[in-house]
Tab-separated table of C-alpha atoms in Angstrom:
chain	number	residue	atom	x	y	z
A	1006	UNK	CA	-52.325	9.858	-2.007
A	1007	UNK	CA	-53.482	13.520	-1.673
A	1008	UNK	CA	-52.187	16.002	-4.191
A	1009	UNK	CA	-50.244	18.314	-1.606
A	1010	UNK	CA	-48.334	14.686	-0.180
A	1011	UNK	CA	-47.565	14.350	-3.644
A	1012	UNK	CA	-46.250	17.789	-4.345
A	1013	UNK	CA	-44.612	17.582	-0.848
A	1014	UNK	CA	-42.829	14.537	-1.951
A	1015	UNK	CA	-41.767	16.120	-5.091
A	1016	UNK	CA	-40.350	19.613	-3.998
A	1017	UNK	CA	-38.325	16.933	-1.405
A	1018	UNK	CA	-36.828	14.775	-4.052
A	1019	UNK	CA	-35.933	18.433	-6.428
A	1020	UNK	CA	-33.919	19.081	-3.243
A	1021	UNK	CA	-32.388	16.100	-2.546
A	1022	UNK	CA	-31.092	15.958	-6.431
A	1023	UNK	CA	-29.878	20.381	-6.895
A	1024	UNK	CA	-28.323	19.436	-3.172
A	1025	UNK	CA	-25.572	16.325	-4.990
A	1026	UNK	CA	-22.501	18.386	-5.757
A	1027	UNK	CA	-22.618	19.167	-9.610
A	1028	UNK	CA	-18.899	17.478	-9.806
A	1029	UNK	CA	-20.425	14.523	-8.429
A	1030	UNK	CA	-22.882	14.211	-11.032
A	1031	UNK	CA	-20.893	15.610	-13.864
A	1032	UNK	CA	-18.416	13.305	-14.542
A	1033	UNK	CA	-18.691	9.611	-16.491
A	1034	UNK	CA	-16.159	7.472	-18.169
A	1035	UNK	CA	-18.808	7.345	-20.819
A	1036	UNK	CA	-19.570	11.260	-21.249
A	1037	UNK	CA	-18.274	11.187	-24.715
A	1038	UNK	CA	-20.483	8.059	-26.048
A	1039	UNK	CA	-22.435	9.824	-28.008
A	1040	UNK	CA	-21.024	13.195	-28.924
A	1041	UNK	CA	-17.394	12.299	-29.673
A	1042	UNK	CA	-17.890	8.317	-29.990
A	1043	UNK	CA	-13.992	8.080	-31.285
A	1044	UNK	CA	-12.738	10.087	-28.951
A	1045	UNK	CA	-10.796	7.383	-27.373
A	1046	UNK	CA	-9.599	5.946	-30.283
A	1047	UNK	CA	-8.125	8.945	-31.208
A	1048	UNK	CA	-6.585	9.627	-28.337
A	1049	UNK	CA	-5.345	6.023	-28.386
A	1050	UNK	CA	-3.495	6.339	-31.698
A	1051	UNK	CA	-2.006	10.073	-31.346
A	1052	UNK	CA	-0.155	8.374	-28.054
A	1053	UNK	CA	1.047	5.127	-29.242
A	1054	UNK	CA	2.598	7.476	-32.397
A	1055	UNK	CA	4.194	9.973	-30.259
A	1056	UNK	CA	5.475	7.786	-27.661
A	1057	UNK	CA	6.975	5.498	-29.677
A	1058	UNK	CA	8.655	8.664	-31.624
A	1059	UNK	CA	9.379	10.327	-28.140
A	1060	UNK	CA	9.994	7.488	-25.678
A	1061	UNK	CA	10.097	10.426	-22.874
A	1062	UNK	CA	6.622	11.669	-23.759
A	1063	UNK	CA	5.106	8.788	-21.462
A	1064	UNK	CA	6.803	10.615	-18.352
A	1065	UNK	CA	6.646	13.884	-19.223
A	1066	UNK	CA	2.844	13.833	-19.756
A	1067	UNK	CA	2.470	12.105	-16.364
A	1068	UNK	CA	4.741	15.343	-15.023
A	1069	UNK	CA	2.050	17.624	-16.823
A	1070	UNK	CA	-0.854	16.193	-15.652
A	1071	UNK	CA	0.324	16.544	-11.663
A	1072	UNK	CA	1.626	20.200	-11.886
A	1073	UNK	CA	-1.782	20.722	-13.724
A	1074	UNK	CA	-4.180	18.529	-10.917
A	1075	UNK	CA	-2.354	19.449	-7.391
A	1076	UNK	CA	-1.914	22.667	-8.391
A	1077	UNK	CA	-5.718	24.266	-8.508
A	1078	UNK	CA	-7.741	21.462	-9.840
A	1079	UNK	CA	-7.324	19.392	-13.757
A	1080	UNK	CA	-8.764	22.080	-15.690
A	1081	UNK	CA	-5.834	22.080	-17.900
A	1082	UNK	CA	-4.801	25.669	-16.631
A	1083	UNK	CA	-1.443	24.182	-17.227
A	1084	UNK	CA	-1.366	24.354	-21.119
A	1085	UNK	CA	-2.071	28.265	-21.064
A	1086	UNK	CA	0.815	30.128	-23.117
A	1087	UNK	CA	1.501	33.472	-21.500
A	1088	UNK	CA	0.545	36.903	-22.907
A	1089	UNK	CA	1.508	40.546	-22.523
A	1090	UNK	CA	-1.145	40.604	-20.119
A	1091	UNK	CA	-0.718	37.743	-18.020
A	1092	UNK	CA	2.143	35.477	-16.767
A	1093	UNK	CA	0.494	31.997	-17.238
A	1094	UNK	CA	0.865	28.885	-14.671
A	1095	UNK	CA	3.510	27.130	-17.042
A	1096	UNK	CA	6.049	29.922	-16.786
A	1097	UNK	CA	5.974	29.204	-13.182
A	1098	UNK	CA	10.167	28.643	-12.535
A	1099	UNK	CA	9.429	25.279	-11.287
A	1100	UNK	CA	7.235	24.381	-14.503
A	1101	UNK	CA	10.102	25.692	-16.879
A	1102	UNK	CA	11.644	22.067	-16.638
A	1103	UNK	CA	7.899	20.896	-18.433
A	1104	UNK	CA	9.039	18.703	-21.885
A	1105	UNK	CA	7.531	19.722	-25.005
A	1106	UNK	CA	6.735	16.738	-25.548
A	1107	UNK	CA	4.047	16.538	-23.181
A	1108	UNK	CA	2.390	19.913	-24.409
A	1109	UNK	CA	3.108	18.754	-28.101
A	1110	UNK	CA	1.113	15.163	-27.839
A	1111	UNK	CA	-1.978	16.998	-26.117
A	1112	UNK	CA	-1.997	19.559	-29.007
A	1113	UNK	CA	-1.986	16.885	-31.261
A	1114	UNK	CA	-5.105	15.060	-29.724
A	1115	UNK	CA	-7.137	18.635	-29.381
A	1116	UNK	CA	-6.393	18.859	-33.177
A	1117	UNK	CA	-7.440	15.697	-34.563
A	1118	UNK	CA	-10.739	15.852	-32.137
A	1119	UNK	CA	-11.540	19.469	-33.640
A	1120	UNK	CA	-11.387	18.712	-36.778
A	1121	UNK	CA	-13.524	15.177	-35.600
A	1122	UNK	CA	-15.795	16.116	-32.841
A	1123	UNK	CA	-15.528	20.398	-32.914
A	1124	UNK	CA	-15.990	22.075	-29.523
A	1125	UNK	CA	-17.040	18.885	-27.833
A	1126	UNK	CA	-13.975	17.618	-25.981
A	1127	UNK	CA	-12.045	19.754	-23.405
A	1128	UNK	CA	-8.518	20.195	-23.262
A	1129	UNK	CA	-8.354	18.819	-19.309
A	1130	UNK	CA	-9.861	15.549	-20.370
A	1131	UNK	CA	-7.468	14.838	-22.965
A	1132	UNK	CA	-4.623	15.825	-20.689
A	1133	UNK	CA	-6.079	13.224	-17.767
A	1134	UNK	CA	-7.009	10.089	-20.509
A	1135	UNK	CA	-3.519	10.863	-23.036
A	1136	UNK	CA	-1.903	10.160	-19.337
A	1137	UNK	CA	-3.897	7.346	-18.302
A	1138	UNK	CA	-2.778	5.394	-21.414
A	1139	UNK	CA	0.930	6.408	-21.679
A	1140	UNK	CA	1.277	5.294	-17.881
A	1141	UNK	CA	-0.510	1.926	-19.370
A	1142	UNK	CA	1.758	2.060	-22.605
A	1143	UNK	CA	4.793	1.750	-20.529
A	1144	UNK	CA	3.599	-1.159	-18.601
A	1145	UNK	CA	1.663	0.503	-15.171
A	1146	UNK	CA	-1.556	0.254	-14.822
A	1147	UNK	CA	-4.937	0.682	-15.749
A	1148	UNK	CA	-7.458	3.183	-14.099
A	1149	UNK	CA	-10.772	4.633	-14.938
A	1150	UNK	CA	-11.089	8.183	-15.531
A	1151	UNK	CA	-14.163	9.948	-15.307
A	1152	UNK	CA	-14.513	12.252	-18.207
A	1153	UNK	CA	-16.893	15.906	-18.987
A	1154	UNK	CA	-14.188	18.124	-17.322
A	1155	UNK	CA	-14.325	21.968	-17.905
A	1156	UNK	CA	-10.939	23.901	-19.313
A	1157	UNK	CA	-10.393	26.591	-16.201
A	1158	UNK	CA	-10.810	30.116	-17.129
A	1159	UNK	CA	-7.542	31.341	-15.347
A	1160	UNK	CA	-3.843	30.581	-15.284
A	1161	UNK	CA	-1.748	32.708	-13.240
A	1162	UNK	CA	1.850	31.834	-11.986
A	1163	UNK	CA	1.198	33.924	-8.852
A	1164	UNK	CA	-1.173	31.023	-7.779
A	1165	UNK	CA	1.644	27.912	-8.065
A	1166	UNK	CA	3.712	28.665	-5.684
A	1167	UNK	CA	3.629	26.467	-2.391
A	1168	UNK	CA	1.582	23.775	-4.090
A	1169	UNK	CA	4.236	21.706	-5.237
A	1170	UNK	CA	6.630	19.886	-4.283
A	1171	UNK	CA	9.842	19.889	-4.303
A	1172	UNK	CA	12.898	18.410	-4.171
A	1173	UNK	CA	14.479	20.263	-0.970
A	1174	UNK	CA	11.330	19.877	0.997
A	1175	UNK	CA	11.362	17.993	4.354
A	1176	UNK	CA	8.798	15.474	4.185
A	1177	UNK	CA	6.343	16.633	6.500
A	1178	UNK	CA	5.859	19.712	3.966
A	1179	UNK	CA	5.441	17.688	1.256
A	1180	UNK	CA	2.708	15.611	2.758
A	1181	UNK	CA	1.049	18.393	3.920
A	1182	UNK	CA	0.614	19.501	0.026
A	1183	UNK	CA	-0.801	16.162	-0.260
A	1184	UNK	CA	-2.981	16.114	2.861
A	1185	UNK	CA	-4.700	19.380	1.961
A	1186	UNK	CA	-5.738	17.463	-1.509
A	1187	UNK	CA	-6.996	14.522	0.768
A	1188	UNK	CA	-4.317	12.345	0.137
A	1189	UNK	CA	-3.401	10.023	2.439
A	1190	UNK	CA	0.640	8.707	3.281
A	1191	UNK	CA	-0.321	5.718	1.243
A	1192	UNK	CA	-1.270	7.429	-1.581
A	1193	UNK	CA	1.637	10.173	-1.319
A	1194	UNK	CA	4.101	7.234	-1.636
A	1195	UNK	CA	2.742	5.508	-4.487
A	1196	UNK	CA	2.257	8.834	-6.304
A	1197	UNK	CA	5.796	9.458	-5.877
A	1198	UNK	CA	6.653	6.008	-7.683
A	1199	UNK	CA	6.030	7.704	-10.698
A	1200	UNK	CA	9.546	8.674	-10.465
A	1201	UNK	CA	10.255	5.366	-11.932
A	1202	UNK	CA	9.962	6.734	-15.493
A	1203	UNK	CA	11.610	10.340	-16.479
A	1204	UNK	CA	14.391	12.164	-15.800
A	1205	UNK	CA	15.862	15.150	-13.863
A	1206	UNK	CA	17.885	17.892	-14.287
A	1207	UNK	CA	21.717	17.701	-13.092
A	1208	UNK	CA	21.151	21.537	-11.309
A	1209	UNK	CA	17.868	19.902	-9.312
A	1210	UNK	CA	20.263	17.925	-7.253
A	1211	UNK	CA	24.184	18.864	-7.731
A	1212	UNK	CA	24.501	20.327	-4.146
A	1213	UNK	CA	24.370	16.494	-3.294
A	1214	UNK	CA	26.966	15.544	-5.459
A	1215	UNK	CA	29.736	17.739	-5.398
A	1216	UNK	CA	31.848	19.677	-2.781
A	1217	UNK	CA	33.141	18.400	0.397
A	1218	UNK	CA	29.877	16.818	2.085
A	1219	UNK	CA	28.317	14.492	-0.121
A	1220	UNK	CA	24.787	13.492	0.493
A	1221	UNK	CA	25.016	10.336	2.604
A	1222	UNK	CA	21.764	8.645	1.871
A	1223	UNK	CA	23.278	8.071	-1.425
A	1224	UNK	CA	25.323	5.406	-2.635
A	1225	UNK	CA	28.966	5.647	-2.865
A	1226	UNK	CA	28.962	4.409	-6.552
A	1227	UNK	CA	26.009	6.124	-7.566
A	1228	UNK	CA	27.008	9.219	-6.369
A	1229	UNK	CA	30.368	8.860	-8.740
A	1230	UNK	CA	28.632	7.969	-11.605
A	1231	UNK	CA	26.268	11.002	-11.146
A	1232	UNK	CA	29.040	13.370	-10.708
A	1233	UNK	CA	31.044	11.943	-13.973
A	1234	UNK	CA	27.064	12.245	-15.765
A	1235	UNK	CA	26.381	15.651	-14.621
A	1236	UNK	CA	30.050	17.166	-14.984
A	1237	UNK	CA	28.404	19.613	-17.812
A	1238	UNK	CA	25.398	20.349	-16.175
A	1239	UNK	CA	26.913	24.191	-15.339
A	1240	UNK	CA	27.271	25.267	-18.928
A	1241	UNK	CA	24.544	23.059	-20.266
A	1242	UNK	CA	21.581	23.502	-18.499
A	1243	UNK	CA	19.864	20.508	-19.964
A	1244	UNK	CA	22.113	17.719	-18.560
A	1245	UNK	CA	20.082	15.134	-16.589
A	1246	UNK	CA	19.847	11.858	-16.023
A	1247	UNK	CA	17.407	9.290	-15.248
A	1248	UNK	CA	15.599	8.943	-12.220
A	1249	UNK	CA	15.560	5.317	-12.468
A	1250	UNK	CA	19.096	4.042	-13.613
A	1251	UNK	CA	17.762	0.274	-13.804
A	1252	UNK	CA	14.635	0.348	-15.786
A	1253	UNK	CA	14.224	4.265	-17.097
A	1254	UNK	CA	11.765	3.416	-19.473
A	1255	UNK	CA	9.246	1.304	-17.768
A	1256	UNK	CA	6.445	1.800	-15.504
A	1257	UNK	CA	7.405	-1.304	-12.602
A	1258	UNK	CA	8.455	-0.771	-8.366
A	1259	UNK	CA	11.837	-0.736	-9.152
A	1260	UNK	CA	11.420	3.266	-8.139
A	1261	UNK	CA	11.395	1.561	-4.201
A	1262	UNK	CA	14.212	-1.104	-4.681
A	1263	UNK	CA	16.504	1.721	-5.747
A	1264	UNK	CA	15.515	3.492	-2.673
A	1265	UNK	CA	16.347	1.174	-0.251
A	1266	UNK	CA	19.703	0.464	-2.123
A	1267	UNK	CA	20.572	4.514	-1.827
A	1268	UNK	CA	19.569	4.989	-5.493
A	1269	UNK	CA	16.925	7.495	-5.168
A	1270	UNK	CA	17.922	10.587	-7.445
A	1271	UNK	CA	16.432	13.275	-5.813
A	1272	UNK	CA	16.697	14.354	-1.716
A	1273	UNK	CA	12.849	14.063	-1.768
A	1274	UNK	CA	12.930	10.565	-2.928
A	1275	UNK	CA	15.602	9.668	-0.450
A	1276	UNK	CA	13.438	10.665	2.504
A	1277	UNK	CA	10.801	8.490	1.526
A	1278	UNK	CA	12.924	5.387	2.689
A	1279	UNK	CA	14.349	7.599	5.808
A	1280	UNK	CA	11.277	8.689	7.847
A	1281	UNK	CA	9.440	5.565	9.202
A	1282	UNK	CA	6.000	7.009	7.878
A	1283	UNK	CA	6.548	6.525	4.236
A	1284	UNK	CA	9.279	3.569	5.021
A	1285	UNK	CA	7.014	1.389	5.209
A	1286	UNK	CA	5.044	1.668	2.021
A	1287	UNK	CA	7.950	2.293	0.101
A	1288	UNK	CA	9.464	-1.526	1.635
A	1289	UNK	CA	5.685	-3.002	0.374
A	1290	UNK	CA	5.921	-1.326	-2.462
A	1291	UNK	CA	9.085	-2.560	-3.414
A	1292	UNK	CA	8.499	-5.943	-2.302
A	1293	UNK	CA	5.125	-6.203	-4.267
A	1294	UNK	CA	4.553	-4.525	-7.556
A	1295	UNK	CA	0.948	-5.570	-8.095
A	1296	UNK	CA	0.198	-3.646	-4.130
A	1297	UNK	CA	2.551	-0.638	-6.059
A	1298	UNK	CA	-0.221	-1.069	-8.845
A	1299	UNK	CA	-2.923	-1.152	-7.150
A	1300	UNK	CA	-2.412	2.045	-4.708
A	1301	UNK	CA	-1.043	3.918	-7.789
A	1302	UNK	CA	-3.954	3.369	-9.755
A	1303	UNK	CA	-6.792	4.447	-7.050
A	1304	UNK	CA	-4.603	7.929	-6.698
A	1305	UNK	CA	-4.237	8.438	-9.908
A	1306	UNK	CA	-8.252	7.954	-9.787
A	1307	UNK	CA	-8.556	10.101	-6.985
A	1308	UNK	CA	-6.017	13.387	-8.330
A	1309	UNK	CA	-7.876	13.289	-11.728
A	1310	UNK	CA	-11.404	14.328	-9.609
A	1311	UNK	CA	-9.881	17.205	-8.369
A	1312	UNK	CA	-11.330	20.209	-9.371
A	1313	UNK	CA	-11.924	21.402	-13.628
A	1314	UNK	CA	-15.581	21.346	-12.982
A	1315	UNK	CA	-16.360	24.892	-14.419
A	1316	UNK	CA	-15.020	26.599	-17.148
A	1317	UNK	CA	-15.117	26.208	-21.416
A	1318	UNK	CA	-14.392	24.274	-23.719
A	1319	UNK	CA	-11.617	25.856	-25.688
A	1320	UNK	CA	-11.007	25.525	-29.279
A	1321	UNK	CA	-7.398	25.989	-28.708
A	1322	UNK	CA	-5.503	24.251	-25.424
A	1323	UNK	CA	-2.667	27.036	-25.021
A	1324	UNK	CA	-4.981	29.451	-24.944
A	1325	UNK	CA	-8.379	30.690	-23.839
A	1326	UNK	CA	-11.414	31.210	-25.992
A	1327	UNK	CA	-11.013	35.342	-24.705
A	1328	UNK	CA	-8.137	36.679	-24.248
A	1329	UNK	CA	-7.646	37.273	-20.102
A	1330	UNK	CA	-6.121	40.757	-19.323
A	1331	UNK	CA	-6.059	39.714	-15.112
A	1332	UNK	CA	-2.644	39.413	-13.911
């Protein structure tokens, strides 16, 4: 072989590897082997202690992690506190409801891995793998995440709005919020299940309860027990309930029998089992928990990929390593 064929055939193959997408080739479910070898075992032990502490933790970090991923990517732009100069993602109105539990068990982890591994492990992959193994702790699945994400350099509550859902959406504008992350029906669906752990807020859904025209899709009974649960909710703010009434605190379908029975807490989980579209998933799902499991777990996959491929590592989660003055 002449030297220019071989220098031909090189300068081909150095474009063929700068042209794979650096977030293709970034992230590995073993990226911390070898410079934070305990990382999962720390992360391991911080959530067994705080869930079984904080049985809501499991739910609330699983709450976290979406606003954080659908929102503008998982670079853990959700964990930024706000400051005089800038109004941060989690101040948001529709991220006020966020436990403190959630923030609380990733500060934990970022602590212990400081002090164990310093400036090696970002704040985004702790939030995607402290989720991973609540969901698993509370009896869902298990999934592979891909680890070496980048903690995003900005956090601004101007940018949240629009990008998630909520519960007085019609359905075809919540799967569009999906469809523009390249999820599929399917996936919405199965996403949604993880409304089978958690609660909501009385206020989210007490037009549906109360006055004259009670929500229909709802159950009779249900809808009487949910008024007698959330008869406080006006001067107590905090008064929810749970979205699954059967089995709150564990990761199963039972999210899609309660649907079909008119048991779905919130107007956007009712319309699941009222538009043919997302019917029919939420009938499979209900009638097979392992399907349920198996959909779940490839979304779950497929939201923790999106985006957090640039940024820092920070040293502390709520805030960045300089302060940001941008509003």
């Amino acid at each position: 072989m002449s030297q220019k064929h071989l220098l031909l055939i090189v300068f081909i193959l150095s474009i063929s590897i700068t042209s794979i997408p650096s977030s293709q080739s970034r992230l590995t479910t073993g990226y911390y082997s070898k410079s934070c070898p305990k990382f999962s075992e720390i992360i391991q032990n911080i959530v067994i202690d705080k869930q079984l502490n904080s049985p809501t933790t499991a739910a609330g970090t699983l709450r976290l992690f979406f606003h954080d991923c659908i929102t503008n990517g998982c670079d853990a732009s959700i964990l930024i506190s706000s400051n005089p100069f800038n109004k941060a993602e989690r101040d948001t109105e529709i991220n006020l409801s966020l436990p403190g539990d959630a923030f609380d068990v990733i500060t934990r982890a970022k602590t212990k891995l400081e002090f164990e591994c310093p400036g090696k492990v970002s704040c985004a992959d702790i939030l995607a793998t402290a989720t991973r193994d609540l969901v698993l702790m509370v009896g869902g699945p298990y999934y592979n995440v891909k680890l070496g994400r980048k903690d995003g350099l900005s956090s601004k509550s101007s940018l949240v709005e629009g990008k998630l859902p909520k519960p007085t959406m019609k359905m075809s504008q919540i799967y569009k919020l999906f469809s523009d992350k390249g999820f599929s029906i399917e996936e919405m669906v199965a996403l949604s299940g993880a409304h089978t752990i958690g609660f909501s807020h009385c206020k989210e859904f007490a037009n549906k309860i109360y006055g004259s025209k009670v929500d229909p899709t709802l159950n009779p009974r249900f809808a009487d027990a949910l008024r007698k649960a959330c008869a406080k909710y006006k001067s107590d703010s905090t008064t929810s309930v749970f979205n699954d009434i059967m089995t709150p605190g564990k990761f199963d379908n039972m999210y899609f029998i309660n649907l079909q029975r008119g048991l779905g807490l919130l107007e956007s989980d009712r319309a699941l089992f009222g538009v043919p579209s997302t019917k029919r998933f939420v009938q499979r799902f209900a009638a097979n928990q392992t399907e349920f499991f198996r959909v779940f777990a490839r979304s779950m996959e497929k939201l923790s990929i999106l985006g957090g491929r640039t940024g820092e590592i920070r040293r502390r989660c709520d805030q960045f390593n300089s302060i940001k003055t941008e509003e």
